[in-house]
N, CA and C atoms as an extended XYZ file, in Angstrom:
606
Properties=species:S:1:pos:R:3:atomname:S:1:resname:S:1:resid:I:1 pbc="F F F"
N       176.288       71.474      163.905 N   PRO     1
C       175.492       71.980      162.777 CA  PRO     1
C       174.931       70.852      161.921 C   PRO     1
N       173.767       71.071      161.357 N   VAL     2
C       173.152       70.076      160.488 CA  VAL     2
C       173.877       70.057      159.146 C   VAL     2
N       174.125       68.860      158.610 N   GLN     3
C       174.762       68.743      157.303 CA  GLN     3
C       173.693       68.649      156.226 C   GLN     3
N       173.666       69.582      155.287 N   PHE     4
C       172.635       69.620      154.258 CA  PHE     4
C       173.108       69.030      152.935 C   PHE     4
N       174.364       68.587      152.878 N   ASN     5
C       174.881       67.905      151.693 CA  ASN     5
C       174.726       68.738      150.432 C   ASN     5
N       175.059       70.010      150.525 N   LEU     6
C       175.021       70.904      149.375 CA  LEU     6
C       176.438       71.378      149.076 C   LEU     6
N       176.821       71.303      147.813 N   ASN     7
C       178.141       71.765      147.408 CA  ASN     7
C       178.005       73.196      146.907 C   ASN     7
N       178.157       74.159      147.833 N   PHE     8
C       177.976       75.564      147.480 CA  PHE     8
C       178.987       76.004      146.430 C   PHE     8
N       180.221       75.531      146.551 N   GLU     9
C       181.255       75.928      145.602 CA  GLU     9
C       180.923       75.467      144.188 C   GLU     9
N       180.360       74.279      144.064 N   CYS    10
C       179.987       73.749      142.754 CA  CYS    10
C       178.903       74.604      142.108 C   CYS    10
N       177.930       75.024      142.915 N   ILE    11
C       176.847       75.853      142.380 CA  ILE    11
C       177.377       77.215      141.947 C   ILE    11
N       178.268       77.796      142.741 N   VAL    12
C       178.876       79.079      142.360 CA  VAL    12
C       179.620       78.935      141.041 C   VAL    12
N       180.397       77.856      140.899 N   SER    13
C       181.145       77.628      139.657 CA  SER    13
C       180.193       77.519      138.472 C   SER    13
N       179.080       76.826      138.682 N   GLY    14
C       178.111       76.694      137.603 CA  GLY    14
C       177.557       78.028      137.158 C   GLY    14
N       177.257       78.895      138.130 N   LEU    15
C       176.717       80.212      137.799 CA  LEU    15
C       177.744       81.084      137.087 C   LEU    15
N       178.923       81.193      137.690 N   VAL    16
C       179.937       82.123      137.178 CA  VAL    16
C       180.492       81.657      135.835 C   VAL    16
N       180.927       80.394      135.759 N   TRP    17
C       181.489       79.884      134.511 CA  TRP    17
C       180.416       79.743      133.439 C   TRP    17
N       179.219       79.402      133.856 N   GLY    18
C       178.138       79.299      132.875 CA  GLY    18
C       177.869       80.617      132.188 C   GLY    18
N       177.848       81.700      132.973 N   LEU    19
C       177.619       83.028      132.394 CA  LEU    19
C       178.768       83.419      131.479 C   LEU    19
N       179.999       83.156      131.922 N   LEU    20
C       181.170       83.514      131.117 CA  LEU    20
C       181.188       82.742      129.806 C   LEU    20
N       180.993       81.425      129.878 N   LEU    21
C       181.023       80.611      128.662 CA  LEU    21
C       179.871       80.963      127.726 C   LEU    21
N       178.734       81.288      128.305 N   ASP    22
C       177.584       81.686      127.484 CA  ASP    22
C       177.885       82.986      126.750 C   ASP    22
N       178.511       83.929      127.448 N   ASP    23
C       178.876       85.207      126.815 CA  ASP    23
C       179.865       84.992      125.670 C   ASP    23
N       180.738       83.987      125.832 N   LEU    24
C       181.752       83.708      124.811 CA  LEU    24
C       181.272       82.707      123.767 C   LEU    24
N       180.025       82.255      123.919 N   SER    25
C       179.441       81.265      123.000 CA  SER    25
C       180.278       79.988      122.932 C   SER    25
N       180.742       79.564      124.106 N   LEU    26
C       181.538       78.345      124.197 CA  LEU    26
C       180.743       77.243      124.889 C   LEU    26
N       181.014       75.969      124.546 N   PRO    27
C       180.309       74.856      125.199 CA  PRO    27
C       180.753       74.705      126.648 C   PRO    27
N       179.878       74.153      127.476 N   CYS    28
C       180.211       74.014      128.892 CA  CYS    28
C       180.014       72.587      129.379 C   CYS    28
N       180.093       71.607      128.465 N   ASP    29
C       179.846       70.216      128.844 CA  ASP    29
C       180.750       69.751      129.978 C   ASP    29
N       182.019       70.153      129.951 N   GLY    30
C       182.973       69.672      130.941 CA  GLY    30
C       182.680       70.144      132.347 C   GLY    30
N       181.845       71.184      132.497 N   LEU    31
C       181.533       71.706      133.815 CA  LEU    31
C       180.196       71.214      134.340 C   LEU    31
N       179.473       70.480      133.505 N   LEU    32
C       178.170       69.982      133.924 CA  LEU    32
C       178.322       68.816      134.889 C   LEU    32
N       177.382       68.657      135.829 N   PRO    33
C       177.448       67.524      136.757 CA  PRO    33
C       177.279       66.210      136.015 C   PRO    33
N       177.715       65.077      136.616 N   PRO    34
C       177.621       63.777      135.952 CA  PRO    34
C       176.210       63.479      135.463 C   PRO    34
N       176.113       63.040      134.200 N   GLY    35
C       174.816       62.685      133.629 CA  GLY    35
C       174.061       63.845      133.022 C   GLY    35
N       174.481       65.079      133.359 N   GLN    36
C       173.746       66.248      132.869 CA  GLN    36
C       174.162       66.643      131.465 C   GLN    36
N       175.428       66.392      131.112 N   ALA    37
C       175.917       66.808      129.797 CA  ALA    37
C       175.108       66.168      128.684 C   ALA    37
N       174.822       64.864      128.821 N   GLY    38
C       174.044       64.185      127.788 CA  GLY    38
C       172.649       64.763      127.639 C   GLY    38
N       172.035       65.086      128.769 N   LYS    39
C       170.687       65.673      128.740 CA  LYS    39
C       170.698       67.020      128.033 C   LYS    39
N       171.717       67.812      128.299 N   GLU    40
C       171.784       69.132      127.682 CA  GLU    40
C       172.041       69.037      126.183 C   GLU    40
N       172.836       68.038      125.775 N   LYS    41
C       173.074       67.849      124.343 CA  LYS    41
C       171.788       67.481      123.620 C   LYS    41
N       170.956       66.661      124.275 N   GLU    42
C       169.671       66.303      123.688 CA  GLU    42
C       168.794       67.537      123.531 C   GLU    42
N       168.822       68.405      124.521 N   LYS    43
C       168.046       69.652      124.442 CA  LYS    43
C       168.548       70.522      123.291 C   LYS    43
N       169.874       70.538      123.105 N   GLU    44
C       170.444       71.324      122.018 CA  GLU    44
C       169.921       70.835      120.677 C   GLU    44
N       169.867       69.522      120.515 N   LYS    45
C       169.387       68.944      119.254 CA  LYS    45
C       167.923       69.290      119.023 C   LYS    45
N       167.137       69.223      120.095 N   GLU    46
C       165.704       69.491      119.971 CA  GLU    46
C       165.419       70.956      119.666 C   GLU    46
N       166.110       71.844      120.357 N   LYS    47
C       165.827       73.273      120.247 CA  LYS    47
C       166.744       73.995      119.269 C   LYS    47
N       167.849       73.352      118.909 N   GLY    48
C       168.820       74.022      118.051 CA  GLY    48
C       169.537       75.135      118.763 C   GLY    48
N       169.595       75.059      120.098 N   GLU    49
C       170.249       76.089      120.888 CA  GLU    49
C       171.332       75.467      121.759 C   GLU    49
N       172.334       76.268      122.103 N   LYS    50
C       173.423       75.818      122.960 CA  LYS    50
C       172.974       75.792      124.414 C   LYS    50
N       173.313       74.707      125.116 N   ALA    51
C       172.996       74.621      126.534 CA  ALA    51
C       173.871       75.585      127.321 C   ALA    51
N       173.307       76.206      128.336 N   CYS    52
C       174.051       77.135      129.177 CA  CYS    52
C       174.071       76.597      130.601 C   CYS    52
N       175.255       76.612      131.203 N   LEU    53
C       175.398       76.068      132.544 CA  LEU    53
C       174.590       76.863      133.562 C   LEU    53
N       174.352       78.135      133.305 N   VAL    54
C       173.532       78.926      134.217 CA  VAL    54
C       172.132       78.319      134.302 C   VAL    54
N       171.588       77.884      133.151 N   ASP    55
C       170.258       77.282      133.140 CA  ASP    55
C       170.223       76.001      133.955 C   ASP    55
N       171.360       75.310      134.001 N   VAL    56
C       171.438       74.082      134.785 CA  VAL    56
C       171.599       74.403      136.264 C   VAL    56
N       172.366       75.438      136.570 N   ALA    57
C       172.672       75.769      137.961 CA  ALA    57
C       171.500       76.419      138.683 C   ALA    57
N       170.716       77.244      137.979 N   ILE    58
C       169.618       77.963      138.626 CA  ILE    58
C       168.650       77.018      139.351 C   ILE    58
N       168.227       75.896      138.736 N   PRO    59
C       167.321       75.002      139.473 CA  PRO    59
C       167.923       74.452      140.760 C   PRO    59
N       169.262       74.346      140.822 N   TRP    60
C       169.885       73.866      142.056 CA  TRP    60
C       169.600       74.807      143.216 C   TRP    60
N       169.374       76.074      142.899 N   LEU    61
C       169.179       77.064      143.951 CA  LEU    61
C       167.934       76.771      144.778 C   LEU    61
N       166.959       76.103      144.167 N   ARG    62
C       165.744       75.768      144.920 CA  ARG    62
C       166.076       74.875      146.111 C   ARG    62
N       167.141       74.087      145.975 N   LYS    63
C       167.530       73.190      147.066 CA  LYS    63
C       168.212       73.944      148.199 C   LYS    63
N       168.694       75.125      147.927 N   THR    64
C       169.425       75.880      148.951 CA  THR    64
C       168.501       76.737      149.795 C   THR    64
N       167.297       76.992      149.316 N   ARG    65
C       166.379       77.840      150.062 CA  ARG    65
C       165.543       77.001      151.022 C   ARG    65
N       165.190       77.574      152.189 N   PRO    66
C       165.556       78.919      152.642 CA  PRO    66
C       167.025       78.993      153.031 C   PRO    66
N       167.601       80.201      152.863 N   TRP    67
C       168.986       80.401      153.262 CA  TRP    67
C       169.091       80.213      154.768 C   TRP    67
N       170.152       79.547      155.198 N   ARG    68
C       170.234       79.120      156.595 CA  ARG    68
C       171.218       79.962      157.400 C   ARG    68
N       171.078       79.840      158.700 N   SER    69
C       171.885       80.639      159.617 CA  SER    69
C       173.234       79.976      159.872 C   SER    69
N       174.128       80.743      160.494 N   MET    70
C       175.439       80.210      160.830 CA  MET    70
C       175.322       79.108      161.882 C   MET    70
N       174.336       79.211      162.764 N   ASN    71
C       174.128       78.174      163.768 CA  ASN    71
C       173.754       76.843      163.122 C   ASN    71
N       173.011       76.906      162.034 N   GLU    72
C       172.605       75.685      161.337 CA  GLU    72
C       173.743       75.080      160.525 C   GLU    72
N       174.525       75.945      159.885 N   LEU    73
C       175.531       75.468      158.937 CA  LEU    73
C       176.934       75.325      159.515 C   LEU    73
N       177.247       76.091      160.536 N   GLY    74
C       178.637       76.192      160.961 CA  GLY    74
C       179.307       77.324      160.195 C   GLY    74
N       180.413       77.830      160.719 N   LYS    75
C       181.026       79.038      160.162 CA  LYS    75
C       181.461       78.887      158.714 C   LYS    75
N       182.151       77.798      158.385 N   GLU    76
C       182.708       77.669      157.042 CA  GLU    76
C       181.617       77.526      155.982 C   GLU    76
N       180.628       76.665      156.240 N   ASP    77
C       179.545       76.511      155.267 CA  ASP    77
C       178.683       77.767      155.196 C   ASP    77
N       178.555       78.485      156.310 N   PHE    78
C       177.828       79.750      156.290 CA  PHE    78
C       178.513       80.740      155.346 C   PHE    78
N       179.840       80.803      155.412 N   LYS    79
C       180.571       81.711      154.528 CA  LYS    79
C       180.438       81.280      153.065 C   LYS    79
N       180.483       79.979      152.814 N   LEU    80
C       180.306       79.485      151.442 CA  LEU    80
C       178.906       79.799      150.932 C   LEU    80
N       177.899       79.637      151.807 N   GLN    81
C       176.531       79.974      151.413 CA  GLN    81
C       176.409       81.457      151.100 C   GLN    81
N       177.041       82.304      151.913 N   THR    82
C       176.990       83.748      151.676 CA  THR    82
C       177.668       84.098      150.360 C   THR    82
N       178.777       83.441      150.082 N   TYR    83
C       179.472       83.635      148.803 CA  TYR    83
C       178.556       83.245      147.646 C   TYR    83
N       177.788       82.173      147.821 N   LEU    84
C       176.827       81.767      146.794 CA  LEU    84
C       175.756       82.829      146.601 C   LEU    84
N       175.202       83.345      147.700 N   VAL    85
C       174.150       84.360      147.606 CA  VAL    85
C       174.648       85.585      146.846 C   VAL    85
N       175.852       86.054      147.182 N   THR    86
C       176.362       87.248      146.497 CA  THR    86
C       176.555       86.981      145.010 C   THR    86
N       176.989       85.786      144.644 N   HIS    87
C       177.226       85.500      143.231 CA  HIS    87
C       175.940       85.222      142.470 C   HIS    87
N       174.906       84.751      143.146 N   VAL    88
C       173.577       84.683      142.522 CA  VAL    88
C       173.146       86.096      142.142 C   VAL    88
N       173.334       87.038      143.069 N   ILE    89
C       172.958       88.434      142.817 CA  ILE    89
C       173.823       89.031      141.712 C   ILE    89
N       175.122       88.728      141.719 N   TYR    90
C       176.008       89.221      140.665 CA  TYR    90
C       175.545       88.742      139.294 C   TYR    90
N       175.280       87.450      139.187 N   VAL    91
C       174.906       86.877      137.885 CA  VAL    91
C       173.569       87.432      137.419 C   VAL    91
N       172.584       87.482      138.308 N   LEU    92
C       171.258       87.961      137.920 CA  LEU    92
C       171.277       89.435      137.522 C   LEU    92
N       172.218       90.200      138.066 N   SER    93
C       172.314       91.629      137.742 CA  SER    93
C       173.355       91.903      136.658 C   SER    93
N       173.912       90.822      136.078 N   ASP    94
C       175.000       90.956      135.105 CA  ASP    94
C       176.142       91.756      135.715 C   ASP    94
N       176.570       91.318      136.889 N   TRP    95
C       177.684       91.924      137.622 CA  TRP    95
C       177.448       93.407      137.925 C   TRP    95
N       176.213       93.698      138.366 N   GLY    96
C       175.892       95.053      138.794 CA  GLY    96
C       175.447       95.975      137.687 C   GLY    96
N       175.297       95.445      136.486 N   ARG    97
C       174.860       96.291      135.367 CA  ARG    97
C       173.418       96.732      135.557 C   ARG    97
N       172.608       95.854      136.158 N   TYR    98
C       171.189       96.152      136.363 CA  TYR    98
C       170.872       96.187      137.853 C   TYR    98
N       169.941       97.072      138.227 N   VAL    99
C       169.441       97.104      139.600 CA  VAL    99
C       168.368       96.033      139.734 C   VAL    99
N       168.472       95.222      140.775 N   LEU   100
C       167.487       94.164      141.007 CA  LEU   100
C       166.348       94.688      141.878 C   LEU   100
N       165.146       94.240      141.579 N   ASP   101
C       163.960       94.599      142.355 CA  ASP   101
C       163.939       93.757      143.628 C   ASP   101
N       163.926       94.425      144.760 N   ARG   102
C       163.931       93.706      146.045 CA  ARG   102
C       162.718       92.801      146.185 C   ARG   102
N       161.604       93.205      145.610 N   LYS   103
C       160.374       92.423      145.746 CA  LYS   103
C       160.420       91.139      144.932 C   LYS   103
N       161.269       91.098      143.912 N   GLU   104
C       161.385       89.896      143.096 CA  GLU   104
C       162.346       88.888      143.715 C   GLU   104
N       163.244       89.365      144.568 N   PHE   105
C       164.224       88.485      145.210 CA  PHE   105
C       164.239       88.755      146.721 C   PHE   105
N       163.083       88.566      147.371 N   PRO   106
C       163.001       88.931      148.795 CA  PRO   106
C       163.898       88.099      149.699 C   PRO   106
N       164.061       86.796      149.376 N   GLU   107
C       164.904       85.957      150.238 CA  GLU   107
C       166.346       86.431      150.215 C   GLU   107
N       166.845       86.743      149.007 N   GLU   108
C       168.232       87.183      148.880 CA  GLU   108
C       168.434       88.563      149.504 C   GLU   108
N       167.470       89.446      149.306 N   PHE   109
C       167.590       90.791      149.865 CA  PHE   109
C       167.606       90.736      151.391 C   PHE   109
N       166.676       89.979      151.969 N   ARG   110
C       166.628       89.871      153.432 CA  ARG   110
C       167.911       89.238      153.973 C   ARG   110
N       168.445       88.274      153.243 N   TYR   111
C       169.672       87.614      153.683 CA  TYR   111
C       170.841       88.595      153.731 C   TYR   111
N       171.006       89.379      152.677 N   VAL   112
C       172.106       90.348      152.612 CA  VAL   112
C       172.002       91.338      153.765 C   VAL   112
N       170.798       91.842      154.016 N   VAL   113
C       170.593       92.815      155.090 CA  VAL   113
C       170.896       92.193      156.452 C   VAL   113
N       170.412       90.970      156.661 N   ALA   114
C       170.540       90.335      157.977 CA  ALA   114
C       171.956       89.853      158.268 C   ALA   114
N       172.676       89.420      157.220 N   LYS   115
C       173.958       88.756      157.452 CA  LYS   115
C       175.183       89.663      157.359 C   LYS   115
N       175.029       90.881      156.864 N   LEU   116
C       176.200       91.767      156.824 CA  LEU   116
C       176.798       91.977      158.214 C   LEU   116
N       175.997       92.243      159.261 N   PRO   117
C       176.594       92.369      160.598 CA  PRO   117
C       177.295       91.094      161.054 C   PRO   117
N       176.754       89.925      160.693 N   ASP   118
C       177.392       88.658      161.066 CA  ASP   118
C       178.752       88.512      160.389 C   ASP   118
N       178.815       88.886      159.114 N   VAL   119
C       180.069       88.779      158.370 CA  VAL   119
C       181.102       89.752      158.928 C   VAL   119
N       180.667       90.940      159.321 N   ILE   120
C       181.579       91.899      159.946 CA  ILE   120
C       182.112       91.323      161.261 C   ILE   120
N       181.237       90.669      162.024 N   ALA   121
C       181.659       90.056      163.287 CA  ALA   121
C       182.698       88.960      163.055 C   ALA   121
N       182.614       88.302      161.890 N   LEU   122
C       183.595       87.281      161.537 CA  LEU   122
C       184.901       87.888      161.020 C   LEU   122
N       184.921       89.217      160.844 N   GLN   123
C       186.101       89.932      160.361 CA  GLN   123
C       186.478       89.499      158.938 C   GLN   123
N       185.466       89.203      158.131 N   ASP   124
C       185.707       88.762      156.751 CA  ASP   124
C       185.495       89.956      155.816 C   ASP   124
N       186.584       90.610      155.466 N   VAL   125
C       186.497       91.842      154.682 CA  VAL   125
C       186.021       91.580      153.263 C   VAL   125
N       186.390       90.433      152.672 N   GLU   126
C       185.984       90.111      151.312 CA  GLU   126
C       184.465       89.949      151.216 C   GLU   126
N       183.900       89.144      152.109 N   LEU   127
C       182.453       88.929      152.074 CA  LEU   127
C       181.691       90.201      152.447 C   LEU   127
N       182.235       90.978      153.373 N   ALA   128
C       181.585       92.239      153.732 CA  ALA   128
C       181.506       93.158      152.512 C   ALA   128
N       182.604       93.209      151.753 N   GLY   129
C       182.601       94.029      150.537 CA  GLY   129
C       181.569       93.554      149.530 C   GLY   129
N       181.447       92.238      149.391 N   GLU   130
C       180.472       91.708      148.433 CA  GLU   130
C       179.047       92.007      148.881 C   GLU   130
N       178.771       91.897      150.183 N   LEU   131
C       177.419       92.181      150.665 CA  LEU   131
C       177.066       93.656      150.511 C   LEU   131
N       178.036       94.536      150.741 N   VAL   132
C       177.795       95.972      150.523 CA  VAL   132
C       177.492       96.228      149.052 C   VAL   132
N       178.246       95.592      148.164 N   GLN   133
C       177.977       95.740      146.730 CA  GLN   133
C       176.575       95.246      146.381 C   GLN   133
N       176.175       94.138      146.998 N   CYS   134
C       174.847       93.585      146.706 CA  CYS   134
C       173.733       94.521      147.164 C   CYS   134
N       173.936       95.206      148.285 N   LEU   135
C       172.948       96.195      148.707 CA  LEU   135
C       172.823       97.298      147.665 C   LEU   135
N       173.953       97.689      147.084 N   ARG   136
C       173.914       98.688      146.020 CA  ARG   136
C       173.161       98.155      144.792 C   ARG   136
N       173.381       96.880      144.478 N   ILE   137
C       172.685       96.269      143.338 CA  ILE   137
C       171.182       96.256      143.580 C   ILE   137
N       170.782       96.137      144.848 N   PHE   138
C       169.358       96.186      145.190 CA  PHE   138
C       168.837       97.613      145.300 C   PHE   138
N       169.660       98.582      144.920 N   GLY   139
C       169.196       99.964      144.833 CA  GLY   139
C       169.389      100.798      146.073 C   GLY   139
N       170.015      100.265      147.107 N   VAL   140
C       170.221      101.045      148.326 CA  VAL   140
C       171.146      102.223      148.013 C   VAL   140
N       170.667      103.417      148.336 N   GLY   141
C       171.449      104.618      148.074 CA  GLY   141
C       171.308      105.146      146.662 C   GLY   141
N       170.451      104.506      145.867 N   ARG   142
C       170.268      104.937      144.480 CA  ARG   142
C       168.894      105.563      144.254 C   ARG   142
N       168.115      105.719      145.324 N   GLY   143
C       166.777      106.271      145.183 CA  GLY   143
C       165.827      105.334      144.469 C   GLY   143
N       166.087      104.017      144.584 N   GLU   144
C       165.268      103.040      143.874 CA  GLU   144
C       164.094      102.539      144.707 C   GLU   144
N       164.001      102.953      145.968 N   SER   145
C       162.961      102.448      146.856 CA  SER   145
C       161.994      103.551      147.231 C   SER   145
N       160.715      103.177      147.414 N   ASP   146
C       159.706      104.133      147.871 CA  ASP   146
C       159.719      104.260      149.388 C   ASP   146
N       160.427      103.339      150.059 N   GLU   147
C       160.481      103.343      151.513 CA  GLU   147
C       161.685      104.163      151.979 C   GLU   147
N       161.503      105.479      152.090 N   GLU   148
C       162.619      106.351      152.424 CA  GLU   148
C       163.192      106.048      153.804 C   GLU   148
N       162.299      105.815      154.787 N   GLU   149
C       162.768      105.537      156.139 CA  GLU   149
C       163.567      104.238      156.172 C   GLU   149
N       163.063      103.215      155.463 N   ASP   150
C       163.760      101.937      155.400 CA  ASP   150
C       165.104      102.097      154.713 C   ASP   150
N       165.135      102.906      153.641 N   ASP   151
C       166.382      103.105      152.910 CA  ASP   151
C       167.414      103.840      153.759 C   ASP   151
N       166.971      104.749      154.610 N   GLU   152
C       167.902      105.433      155.500 CA  GLU   152
C       168.558      104.435      156.449 C   GLU   152
N       167.770      103.481      156.934 N   ARG   153
C       168.320      102.443      157.813 CA  ARG   153
C       169.315      101.576      157.062 C   ARG   153
N       169.009      101.272      155.815 N   LEU   154
C       169.903      100.443      155.015 CA  LEU   154
C       171.183      101.194      154.654 C   LEU   154
N       171.069      102.503      154.434 N   GLU   155
C       172.264      103.302      154.167 CA  GLU   155
C       173.192      103.279      155.381 C   GLU   155
N       172.609      103.278      156.571 N   GLU   156
C       173.424      103.182      157.781 CA  GLU   156
C       174.154      101.840      157.821 C   GLU   156
N       173.491      100.791      157.349 N   LEU   157
C       174.121       99.476      157.293 CA  LEU   157
C       175.272       99.473      156.285 C   LEU   157
N       175.062      100.118      155.140 N   VAL   158
C       176.130      100.239      154.145 CA  VAL   158
C       177.312      101.006      154.724 C   VAL   158
N       177.013      102.090      155.439 N   ASP   159
C       178.076      102.890      156.064 CA  ASP   159
C       178.857      102.054      157.072 C   ASP   159
N       178.144      101.194      157.816 N   LEU   160
C       178.797      100.315      158.775 CA  LEU   160
C       179.763       99.367      158.061 C   LEU   160
N       179.300       98.804      156.937 N   GLY   161
C       180.145       97.905      156.168 CA  GLY   161
C       181.361       98.610      155.595 C   GLY   161
N       181.172       99.786      155.063 N   ARG   162
C       182.290      100.540      154.484 CA  ARG   162
C       183.300      100.932      155.557 C   ARG   162
N       182.788      101.330      156.725 N   ALA   163
C       183.699      101.717      157.806 CA  ALA   163
C       184.569      100.533      158.227 C   ALA   163
N       183.971       99.354      158.296 N   PHE   164
C       184.726       98.147      158.644 CA  PHE   164
C       185.798       97.862      157.598 C   PHE   164
N       185.418       97.946      156.326 N   ILE   165
C       186.356       97.662      155.237 CA  ILE   165
C       187.507       98.658      155.243 C   ILE   165
N       187.192       99.946      155.388 N   LEU   166
C       188.236      100.975      155.379 CA  LEU   166
C       189.187      100.810      156.559 C   LEU   166
N       188.640      100.425      157.718 N   THR   167
C       189.492      100.208      158.890 CA  THR   167
C       190.467       99.073      158.639 C   THR   167
N       189.976       97.989      158.060 N   ARG   168
C       190.850       96.858      157.758 CA  ARG   168
C       191.890       97.208      156.697 C   ARG   168
N       191.476       97.996      155.698 N   GLU   169
C       192.406       98.408      154.650 CA  GLU   169
C       193.514       99.287      155.224 C   GLU   169
N       193.145      100.189      156.112 N   ARG   170
C       194.155      101.063      156.720 CA  ARG   170
C       195.140      100.263      157.556 C   ARG   170
N       194.639       99.297      158.310 N   LYS   171
C       195.512       98.449      159.120 CA  LYS   171
C       196.458       97.653      158.231 C   LYS   171
N       195.939       97.191      157.100 N   SER   172
C       196.769       96.418      156.183 CA  SER   172
C       197.877       97.291      155.593 C   SER   172
N       197.517       98.497      155.144 N   ARG   173
C       198.523       99.407      154.576 CA  ARG   173
C       199.527       99.874      155.612 C   ARG   173
N       199.080       99.854      156.887 N   GLY   174
C       199.968      100.293      157.957 CA  GLY   174
C       200.900       99.211      158.441 C   GLY   174
N       200.844       98.051      157.792 N   GLY   175
C       201.769       96.983      158.145 CA  GLY   175
C       201.194       95.963      159.092 C   GLY   175
N       199.938       96.156      159.546 N   LYS   176
C       199.309       95.179      160.413 CA  LYS   176
C       198.602       94.163      159.526 C   LYS   176
N       199.289       93.109      159.175 N   LYS   177
C       198.780       92.140      158.222 CA  LYS   177
C       197.815       91.162      158.882 C   LYS   177
N       196.650       91.666      159.293 N   GLU   178
C       195.656       90.780      159.871 CA  GLU   178
C       194.994       89.972      158.769 C   GLU   178
N       194.805       88.719      159.031 N   LYS   179
C       194.164       87.876      158.025 CA  LYS   179
C       192.653       87.993      158.123 C   LYS   179
N       191.998       88.070      156.973 N   ASP   180
C       190.554       88.137      156.978 CA  ASP   180
C       189.967       86.745      157.109 C   ASP   180
N       188.646       86.655      157.045 N   GLY   181
C       187.973       85.387      157.244 CA  GLY   181
C       188.309       84.344      156.212 C   GLY   181
N       188.850       84.752      155.069 N   ASN   182
C       189.215       83.792      154.034 CA  ASN   182
C       190.685       83.413      154.109 C   ASN   182
N       191.400       83.962      155.104 N   GLY   183
C       192.795       83.614      155.287 CA  GLY   183
C       193.753       84.432      154.458 C   GLY   183
N       193.273       85.495      153.821 N   SER   184
C       194.148       86.322      152.996 CA  SER   184
C       194.479       87.607      153.733 C   SER   184
N       195.575       88.210      153.375 N   ASN   185
C       195.979       89.444      154.027 CA  ASN   185
C       195.324       90.643      153.364 C   ASN   185
N       194.794       91.538      154.210 N   GLY   186
C       194.314       92.810      153.692 CA  GLY   186
C       193.020       92.699      152.934 C   GLY   186
N       192.875       93.538      151.883 N   GLY   187
C       191.611       93.687      151.215 CA  GLY   187
C       191.505       92.954      149.919 C   GLY   187
N       190.587       93.402      149.087 N   SER   188
C       190.302       92.771      147.816 CA  SER   188
C       189.674       93.803      146.909 C   SER   188
N       189.520       93.447      145.645 N   SER   189
C       188.894       94.389      144.717 CA  SER   189
C       187.445       94.628      145.088 C   SER   189
N       186.748       93.589      145.543 N   ALA   190
C       185.349       93.751      145.953 CA  ALA   190
C       185.250       94.680      147.148 C   ALA   190
N       186.119       94.466      148.133 N   ALA   191
C       186.096       95.310      149.316 CA  ALA   191
C       186.461       96.737      148.974 C   ALA   191
N       187.462       96.910      148.116 N   ALA   192
C       187.890       98.257      147.739 CA  ALA   192
C       186.780       98.995      146.998 C   ALA   192
N       186.107       98.277      146.080 N   ALA   193
C       185.013       98.900      145.329 CA  ALA   193
C       183.867       99.274      146.258 C   ALA   193
N       183.548       98.378      147.194 N   ALA   194
C       182.451       98.650      148.125 CA  ALA   194
C       182.788       99.815      149.032 C   ALA   194
N       184.010       99.867      149.534 N   ALA   195
C       184.410      100.941      150.437 CA  ALA   195
C       184.397      102.280      149.729 C   ALA   195
N       184.703      102.247      148.426 N   GLY   196
C       184.724      103.492      147.658 CA  GLY   196
C       183.389      103.874      147.077 C   GLY   196
N       182.393      103.005      147.294 N   GLY   197
C       181.064      103.295      146.776 CA  GLY   197
C       180.847      102.846      145.369 C   GLY   197
N       181.844      102.148      144.761 N   GLY   198
C       181.698      101.687      143.386 CA  GLY   198
C       180.905      100.413      143.296 C   GLY   198
N       180.570      100.026      142.066 N   ASP   199
C       179.774       98.831      141.841 CA  ASP   199
C       180.487       97.818      140.999 C   ASP   199
N       181.794       98.014      140.723 N   ASP   200
C       182.529       97.047      139.921 CA  ASP   200
C       182.735       95.780      140.705 C   ASP   200
N       182.706       94.642      140.003 N   LYS   201
C       182.870       93.358      140.653 CA  LYS   201
C       184.238       92.788      140.310 C   LYS   201
N       184.674       91.883      141.225 N   ASP   202
C       185.936       91.207      140.924 CA  ASP   202
C       185.698       90.058      140.008 C   ASP   202
């Protein structure tokens, strides 16, 4: 696989912690990349506003596009990239509070649709749950699309994801402690919410 020298985990941390600290009106200098904290402090002085790590992290996303395939990245980086995509969608939707317009985020929407079967093939119940939730955030099953035929196909994809999650959950409760793609036993809050049709995030 080609090495793209991107720290997906760092970008996710910037998005998630930046949103949390911004909501709490707390400074985020300690989480900024080297050299960035000083720049943000200068902006604060100029604008009289607090710097938010989300504002710093969002431009990094331009370096990640186009989203790449598992063949390009390898399995582990592919999973990290998928985790980044789901958390970009979480942050932009305020953790599912708002429905996102598919036309405004076509790269992310196409990625979620295309990669859910791949994640199921990897037997990663956590990521499958997050991708199902993201489809819901994009309005699948909520009557948010004018393309009824397309939405029916997407609902079938959601059903496929939920069936996979429920099967893994049943096996886990039945004592078959199969490890998912992240190395953990059984399910997760994201997977449970997705399987139940909910939109709550972990």
